[in-house]
Amino acid sequence: MLDAQGLRKSYGPVLALDAVDLTVEKGDLTAVLGPSGCGKTTLLRCVAGFERVDAGTVTLDGRAVAAAGTHVPPHRRHVTVVPQEGALFPHFSVRDNVGYGLDRSARRGGRVDEVLALVGLDGYADRMPHQLSGGQQQRVAVARALAPRPPLVLLDEPFSALDATLRTDLRRDIRAALRADGATAILVTHDQGEALSMADHIAVMRAGRIVQHGQSNQVYEDPADPWIAEFVGEAMLLPATIANATTVDTALGRLPLRGAAGAAGRVRVLLRPEQLSPTDGDLAEVTRHEYHGHDTLLGLRLADGTPLLARVMGQRTPPVGASIGLDVLGAVRAYGDA
Amino acid sequence: MPRPALFVAATGALAVALLPLVYLLIRTGEAGLGRIADEVLTRRVAELAGRSIALMVVVTVACTVVGVAAAFLVTRTDLPMRGAFGVLAALPLAVPTYVAGFAWIATVDGFEGFWAAALVLTLCSYPYVYLPVAAALAAADPAQEEVARSLGRGPWRTLTTVTLQQARPAIAGGALLVALYTLSDFGAVSILRTDTFTRAIFTAFNLGFDRTGALVLSTVLVLLTMVLLGLELVSRTRGARYAGGGPRRPATRFHLGRLRIPAVSALVAVGLFALGVPAASLVRWSIAGASRPGTLAEIGAAAGNTLSVSLGGALLTLLLALPVGLLTARAPGPIATLVDRLSYLAHALPGIVIGLSLVFFGIAVAYPLYQTVWLLALGYATLFLPLAVAAVTGAAVQAPPVLDEVARSLGRSPFVVLTSVTLPLMVRGIGAGAALVFLTCVKELPATLLLRPTGMDTLATELWTHTSTASYAAAAPYAALLVGVAAIPTWLLGRRTGLT
């Protein structure tokens, strides 16, 4: 569906995109995840056609829309956008907003009501934007972007202006609406939770480059480098020594390796807090609790002073000061010391 | 509109607006250094400069005292009838200085000279300090004062060390506006026969054998104005760091106690002098004037002329302001800032200087325009461009670029986006700006005097002519009409600052 190759874009001396490649399959939701200033919004604007790329090509459905000497203007690309704060046209009703991108026959054909129902706003067609809450405005913005059945929808941090409880529901509903309509979409976000819970694929961006692109669970469980590991979730990087092709030795004992050992000798291995499960024993001391309701994050200290984190669910929380043993669930990924 | 096109259009508009200034400098340069020195280094120029600057200082100091005191009383004390006083204190802005000058000289015999001009200018221009300071005091964060009180400062120490410091940028900005305005005023000083630069320029021009004198005087006045503008820019940059969010909660008010009666009396006195005297004078002379035969036809003709030249001026101004305002709002950056600042330069220049430059420009370069209303419209456009630019910029905020982008992404061409989204959202703001420019054109005097086609009289010029021949009864109906017209933008301004 979307195929971007070698995109480069700079603003004066600032290089915002540095040889970016991105492919999105039809019907897929891909999140572009990165810290602020990494170039993810620039990438989106280049795909939409709001910015001209300095080099590289953008191909949509086999049609080159940006290439050397070619720049298809935004209104001929059929790529719709959902901006950060919705950006509804304040002088149009909900119906006119959603119908703005439709021709007359499609407007009469009931498409407006259809997409409004998809985002859970049937019956709101005659309201004006200022009569809607922030979350409802965002739903209308999504419906407006879906209405013309575009080959690609771009969502630019669409939930960042909303409060946390509202965000969870909205994410779920928007995900469902996109899927029900068979839409292909790119979601730009700096929120790893949002990317993991919504997207089929995640492209992690850093300093104008895409540093890893894969399925969401793959990016979380098998990050390409320690920076990504820490960016997409809570990570502990434990010093270790390669024992053989499939195992490493750590302060927690000998652990199975995920994938090939890569480097030999001294490495660091990635552990997530939920991989550690308390047992009886005296391997570590509990130093603090961080209570989250549905789970508790335990602060631990090994005998050699190494700090660790373990996530435990429900009631099985050992008290502060207790000595516990630790089971390690699953395999670990090793990184050579760079 | 794509940015390069916008940029070219804005630059073109700016070139038109700055034409008179550039032409003035070229003409002065042509006179030669020796000639300039001869004209500038005279006793007379020294006297003019001394008087202009003295007037400026006296009026600015007086306006600052009156304006800050009124603002403080209205926003921060338990003054009775605060709302009414708040509106009353802003109203003198609606009285054009030449109308006030006329009203006083027609009421008090022999009311002329330096102190008369200083009094009239102070009464008309202290709202330039009052309005921004009142707005700043109303918007200042009361938490800062509460912190000062909690740290052991008494109410008066808090007032001087915290509250007034918060309003300092507004005070400085307002005072500089008054200074600029006093330097450029022509109407009041000429009606009250005080020889300052503006009056001397007009006299030198009217004598007319050799107009180099008028040119050189104008250039000196321009240089003085530039110094003030520089100061204004510095104060605005410094003031930026004080900018905060809106008010979260009203501040605690001072108890005036025994000062109540003196405070109320002072505000009433200012109101009486600034509004009561002109009103009484206008009513008295209008009754006398309206009964003269033939007056109505004359007034009708002048009103018609005023209407058409002001309409032309407002349309031309808006046309030039659209690209400049859109550039500032849509493509901010150093170039847009420069374009914006330059457009303010012409606004700060005295109307008499703009008028004079355009007369020379018309005679020597654009003769087909000379003696037509179009040259006058160009003069208005030069003077009032910033008003219209501010309106366009403000209106553009209603139509942020992200809406354009969304509309484009939904498959609509740039032209359709402009007509279905951008313009409908901007039309109200632009309309308000056009109305403001129109009303400002109506009361403009010096440039109109110089640039109107021979034989064409407007409300302002009729008032001026009749006053200078001491026919106060004939002048009064024009003055009354002008005050009525000028009150509308004042009301708008008051509403925007949230005081009415």
GROMACS .gro file of N, CA, C and O in nm, chain A residues 45 50 73-75 79-81 83 87-92 100-102 107 144, chain B residues 398 402-414 416-417 420-421 424-425:
model
  160
   45ARG      N    1   0.404   1.425   0.746
   45ARG     CA    2   0.373   1.538   0.659
   45ARG      C    3   0.427   1.517   0.517
   45ARG      O    4   0.369   1.566   0.421
   50PHE      N    5   0.221   1.756   0.258
   50PHE     CA    6   0.231   1.892   0.309
   50PHE      C    7   0.373   1.944   0.298
   50PHE      O    8   0.397   2.064   0.299
   73PRO      N    9   0.030   1.713  -0.523
   73PRO     CA   10  -0.019   1.795  -0.412
   73PRO      C   11  -0.113   1.717  -0.322
   73PRO      O   12  -0.174   1.618  -0.366
   74PRO      N   13  -0.127   1.758  -0.196
   74PRO     CA   14  -0.203   1.680  -0.097
   74PRO      C   15  -0.344   1.642  -0.142
   74PRO      O   16  -0.389   1.531  -0.114
   75HIS      N   17  -0.411   1.733  -0.216
   75HIS     CA   18  -0.551   1.703  -0.247
   75HIS      C   19  -0.566   1.601  -0.358
   75HIS      O   20  -0.676   1.559  -0.388
   79VAL      N   21  -0.484   1.078   0.064
   79VAL     CA   22  -0.437   1.039   0.197
   79VAL      C   23  -0.499   1.136   0.295
   79VAL      O   24  -0.482   1.256   0.282
   80THR      N   25  -0.577   1.087   0.392
   80THR     CA   26  -0.643   1.179   0.484
   80THR      C   27  -0.569   1.182   0.618
   80THR      O   28  -0.496   1.089   0.651
   81VAL      N   29  -0.589   1.290   0.691
   81VAL     CA   30  -0.516   1.306   0.817
   81VAL      C   31  -0.613   1.330   0.933
   81VAL      O   32  -0.719   1.388   0.917
   83PRO      N   33  -0.543   1.526   1.270
   83PRO     CA   34  -0.439   1.598   1.343
   83PRO      C   35  -0.458   1.588   1.493
   83PRO      O   36  -0.559   1.536   1.542
   87ALA      N   37  -0.899   1.938   1.487
   87ALA     CA   38  -0.909   2.040   1.383
   87ALA      C   39  -1.036   2.024   1.301
   87ALA      O   40  -1.033   2.017   1.179
   88LEU      N   41  -1.149   2.018   1.371
   88LEU     CA   42  -1.276   2.020   1.299
   88LEU      C   43  -1.299   2.160   1.243
   88LEU      O   44  -1.253   2.258   1.301
   89PHE      N   45  -1.369   2.170   1.130
   89PHE     CA   46  -1.402   2.302   1.077
   89PHE      C   47  -1.508   2.363   1.168
   89PHE      O   48  -1.621   2.311   1.174
   90PRO      N   49  -1.476   2.473   1.238
   90PRO     CA   50  -1.568   2.521   1.342
   90PRO      C   51  -1.698   2.576   1.287
   90PRO      O   52  -1.796   2.589   1.360
   91HIS      N   53  -1.701   2.612   1.158
   91HIS     CA   54  -1.823   2.672   1.102
   91HIS      C   55  -1.912   2.568   1.036
   91HIS      O   56  -2.014   2.605   0.978
   92PHE      N   57  -1.875   2.439   1.041
   92PHE     CA   58  -1.957   2.334   0.983
   92PHE      C   59  -2.015   2.246   1.093
   92PHE      O   60  -1.951   2.225   1.196
  100TYR      N   61  -1.729   1.661   0.418
  100TYR     CA   62  -1.648   1.757   0.343
  100TYR      C   63  -1.568   1.691   0.231
  100TYR      O   64  -1.552   1.748   0.123
  101GLY      N   65  -1.519   1.571   0.256
  101GLY     CA   66  -1.435   1.507   0.155
  101GLY      C   67  -1.514   1.417   0.060
  101GLY      O   68  -1.454   1.346  -0.021
  102LEU      N   69  -1.647   1.418   0.070
  102LEU     CA   70  -1.728   1.329  -0.014
  102LEU      C   71  -1.789   1.406  -0.131
  102LEU      O   72  -1.817   1.525  -0.119
  107ARG      N   73  -2.244   1.161  -0.035
  107ARG     CA   74  -2.303   1.227   0.080
  107ARG      C   75  -2.450   1.183   0.097
  107ARG      O   76  -2.496   1.158   0.205
  144ARG      N   77  -1.438   1.174   0.975
  144ARG     CA   78  -1.416   1.259   0.858
  144ARG      C   79  -1.303   1.203   0.772
  144ARG      O   80  -1.310   1.205   0.648
  736GLN      N   81  -0.826   3.252   1.355
  736GLN     CA   82  -0.951   3.177   1.349
  736GLN      C   83  -0.945   3.065   1.245
  736GLN      O   84  -1.027   2.974   1.249
  740VAL      N   85  -0.371   2.418   1.001
  740VAL     CA   86  -0.402   2.276   1.008
  740VAL      C   87  -0.539   2.247   0.944
  740VAL      O   88  -0.559   2.141   0.884
  741LEU      N   89  -0.630   2.343   0.952
  741LEU     CA   90  -0.761   2.323   0.887
  741LEU      C   91  -0.745   2.316   0.736
  741LEU      O   92  -0.809   2.236   0.669
  742ASP      N   93  -0.657   2.402   0.682
  742ASP     CA   94  -0.628   2.397   0.538
  742ASP      C   95  -0.574   2.259   0.500
  742ASP      O   96  -0.612   2.202   0.399
  743GLU      N   97  -0.482   2.210   0.585
  743GLU     CA   98  -0.418   2.083   0.552
  743GLU      C   99  -0.520   1.969   0.553
  743GLU      O  100  -0.519   1.883   0.465
  744VAL      N  101  -0.605   1.970   0.655
  744VAL     CA  102  -0.707   1.866   0.660
  744VAL      C  103  -0.794   1.873   0.535
  744VAL      O  104  -0.822   1.771   0.470
  745ALA      N  105  -0.836   1.994   0.500
  745ALA     CA  106  -0.923   2.011   0.383
  745ALA      C  107  -0.853   1.963   0.255
  745ALA      O  108  -0.913   1.896   0.172
  746ARG      N  109  -0.723   1.997   0.244
  746ARG     CA  110  -0.648   1.951   0.126
  746ARG      C  111  -0.642   1.800   0.124
  746ARG      O  112  -0.661   1.736   0.021
  747SER      N  113  -0.617   1.739   0.242
  747SER     CA  114  -0.602   1.593   0.246
  747SER      C  115  -0.734   1.524   0.213
  747SER      O  116  -0.735   1.409   0.172
  748LEU      N  117  -0.846   1.596   0.229
  748LEU     CA  118  -0.976   1.537   0.195
  748LEU      C  119  -1.007   1.558   0.048
  748LEU      O  120  -1.121   1.539   0.005
  749GLY      N  121  -0.908   1.602  -0.030
  749GLY     CA  122  -0.923   1.603  -0.175
  749GLY      C  123  -0.974   1.733  -0.233
  749GLY      O  124  -1.017   1.735  -0.348
  750ARG      N  125  -0.971   1.842  -0.154
  750ARG     CA  126  -1.020   1.969  -0.208
  750ARG      C  127  -0.902   2.053  -0.257
  750ARG      O  128  -0.799   2.061  -0.190
  751SER      N  129  -0.921   2.121  -0.371
  751SER     CA  130  -0.813   2.200  -0.429
  751SER      C  131  -0.791   2.325  -0.346
  751SER      O  132  -0.879   2.367  -0.271
  752PRO      N  133  -0.672   2.389  -0.357
  752PRO     CA  134  -0.643   2.507  -0.276
  752PRO      C  135  -0.751   2.615  -0.288
  752PRO      O  136  -0.787   2.679  -0.191
  754VAL      N  137  -1.075   2.580  -0.360
  754VAL     CA  138  -1.196   2.540  -0.287
  754VAL      C  139  -1.174   2.553  -0.137
  754VAL      O  140  -1.261   2.599  -0.063
  755VAL      N  141  -1.054   2.517  -0.092
  755VAL     CA  142  -1.023   2.529   0.051
  755VAL      C  143  -1.032   2.675   0.094
  755VAL      O  144  -1.090   2.709   0.197
  758SER      N  145  -1.409   2.772   0.092
  758SER     CA  146  -1.503   2.700   0.179
  758SER      C  147  -1.457   2.700   0.324
  758SER      O  148  -1.539   2.686   0.414
  759VAL      N  149  -1.327   2.715   0.349
  759VAL     CA  150  -1.280   2.708   0.487
  759VAL      C  151  -1.213   2.839   0.532
  759VAL      O  152  -1.259   2.905   0.624
  762PRO      N  153  -1.438   3.194   0.489
  762PRO     CA  154  -1.554   3.203   0.579
  762PRO      C  155  -1.514   3.220   0.725
  762PRO      O  156  -1.582   3.289   0.800
  763LEU      N  157  -1.401   3.160   0.765
  763LEU     CA  158  -1.360   3.172   0.904
  763LEU      C  159  -1.298   3.308   0.934
  763LEU      O  160  -1.297   3.355   1.046
   0.00000   0.00000   0.00000
